[in-house]
Amino acid sequence: MVDDLLSYVLPEFEEGRQEGRQEGRRALLRQLALQEFGPKGLAELSPVLDQPSDPDRDGALARAIIECETVAELVARSRKL
């Protein structure tokens, strides 16, 4: 009975952990974009930042936010990720 419960609960728990991590990465990317490009730039970048992602893409986006000079440059670079 305990095994049945665990087999049901553990996958749900792990899925919740993954979603929490992804939300945390998105929040960090938003803060970084706000710092680099201001509120208007963040608004322009929302479609890019709201796309489904994974840790590798999020890391590449963070580097791009730091390295790109303009929002347009960042959007163009994000299309290659």
mmCIF file of C-alpha atoms in Angstrom:
data_model
loop_
_atom_site.group_PDB
_atom_site.id
_atom_site.type_symbol
_atom_site.label_atom_id
_atom_site.label_comp_id
_atom_site.label_asym_id
_atom_site.label_seq_id
_atom_site.Cartn_x
_atom_site.Cartn_y
_atom_site.Cartn_z
ATOM 1 C CA MET A 1 0.000 0.000 0.000
ATOM 2 C CA VAL A 2 2.805 2.410 0.857
ATOM 3 C CA ASP A 3 4.592 1.453 -2.354
ATOM 4 C CA ASP A 4 1.447 2.215 -4.346
ATOM 5 C CA LEU A 5 1.144 5.598 -2.693
ATOM 6 C CA LEU A 6 4.809 6.395 -3.295
ATOM 7 C CA SER A 7 4.596 5.354 -6.932
ATOM 8 C CA TYR A 8 1.772 7.859 -7.340
ATOM 9 C CA VAL A 9 3.147 10.716 -5.218
ATOM 10 C CA LEU A 10 6.832 10.706 -6.213
ATOM 11 C CA PRO A 11 6.324 11.526 -9.910
ATOM 12 C CA GLU A 12 3.945 14.355 -8.960
ATOM 13 C CA PHE A 13 6.478 15.652 -6.441
ATOM 14 C CA GLU A 14 9.312 15.553 -8.976
ATOM 15 C CA GLU A 15 7.182 17.342 -11.573
ATOM 16 C CA GLY A 16 6.462 20.082 -9.030
ATOM 17 C CA ARG A 17 10.157 20.443 -8.272
ATOM 18 C CA GLN A 18 10.975 20.789 -11.974
ATOM 19 C CA GLU A 19 8.261 23.410 -12.441
ATOM 20 C CA GLY A 20 9.575 25.329 -9.425
ATOM 21 C CA ARG A 21 13.085 25.323 -10.821
ATOM 22 C CA GLN A 22 11.868 26.550 -14.190
ATOM 23 C CA GLU A 23 9.869 29.349 -12.545
ATOM 24 C CA GLY A 24 12.949 30.352 -10.566
ATOM 25 C CA ARG A 25 15.091 30.491 -13.703
ATOM 26 C CA ARG A 26 12.457 32.598 -15.473
ATOM 27 C CA ALA A 27 12.266 35.002 -12.534
ATOM 28 C CA LEU A 28 16.040 35.368 -12.592
ATOM 29 C CA LEU A 29 16.046 36.008 -16.348
ATOM 30 C CA ARG A 30 13.340 38.645 -15.928
ATOM 31 C CA GLN A 31 15.329 40.412 -13.206
ATOM 32 C CA LEU A 32 18.447 40.341 -15.355
ATOM 33 C CA ALA A 33 16.572 41.670 -18.396
ATOM 34 C CA LEU A 34 14.998 44.417 -16.288
ATOM 35 C CA GLN A 35 18.403 45.464 -15.000
ATOM 36 C CA GLU A 36 20.009 45.459 -18.449
ATOM 37 C CA PHE A 37 17.180 46.881 -20.594
ATOM 38 C CA GLY A 38 14.709 48.553 -18.203
ATOM 39 C CA PRO A 39 10.934 48.071 -17.981
ATOM 40 C CA LYS A 40 10.286 48.767 -21.673
ATOM 41 C CA GLY A 41 12.950 46.279 -22.743
ATOM 42 C CA LEU A 42 11.565 43.678 -20.356
ATOM 43 C CA ALA A 43 8.107 44.142 -21.859
ATOM 44 C CA GLU A 44 9.540 43.646 -25.353
ATOM 45 C CA LEU A 45 11.400 40.537 -24.202
ATOM 46 C CA SER A 46 8.428 38.876 -22.503
ATOM 47 C CA PRO A 47 7.603 36.679 -25.527
ATOM 48 C CA VAL A 48 11.207 35.447 -25.576
ATOM 49 C CA LEU A 49 11.360 34.863 -21.832
ATOM 50 C CA ASP A 50 7.962 33.133 -21.705
ATOM 51 C CA GLN A 51 8.860 30.435 -24.234
ATOM 52 C CA PRO A 52 9.206 26.886 -22.922
ATOM 53 C CA SER A 53 12.800 26.286 -21.975
ATOM 54 C CA ASP A 54 15.338 24.096 -20.260
ATOM 55 C CA PRO A 55 18.387 24.869 -18.096
ATOM 56 C CA ASP A 56 20.745 25.014 -21.090
ATOM 57 C CA ARG A 57 18.581 27.492 -23.008
ATOM 58 C CA ASP A 58 18.079 29.586 -19.887
ATOM 59 C CA GLY A 59 21.836 29.720 -19.321
ATOM 60 C CA ALA A 60 22.382 30.789 -22.916
ATOM 61 C CA LEU A 61 19.683 33.450 -22.551
ATOM 62 C CA ALA A 62 21.322 34.783 -19.392
ATOM 63 C CA ARG A 63 24.646 35.099 -21.223
ATOM 64 C CA ALA A 64 22.897 36.786 -24.143
ATOM 65 C CA ILE A 65 21.171 39.287 -21.846
ATOM 66 C CA ILE A 66 24.547 40.262 -20.414
ATOM 67 C CA GLU A 67 26.384 40.337 -23.749
ATOM 68 C CA CYS A 68 23.822 41.955 -26.082
ATOM 69 C CA GLU A 69 23.760 45.725 -26.434
ATOM 70 C CA THR A 70 20.130 46.054 -27.559
ATOM 71 C CA VAL A 71 16.816 44.272 -27.188
ATOM 72 C CA ALA A 72 16.738 43.671 -30.957
ATOM 73 C CA GLU A 73 20.140 41.990 -30.796
ATOM 74 C CA LEU A 74 18.959 39.790 -27.940
ATOM 75 C CA VAL A 75 15.765 38.801 -29.758
ATOM 76 C CA ALA A 76 17.754 37.874 -32.871
ATOM 77 C CA ARG A 77 20.229 35.867 -30.817
ATOM 78 C CA SER A 78 17.461 34.081 -28.920
ATOM 79 C CA ARG A 79 16.041 32.776 -32.202
ATOM 80 C CA LYS A 80 19.244 30.780 -32.661
ATOM 81 C CA LEU A 81 18.935 29.056 -29.281
#
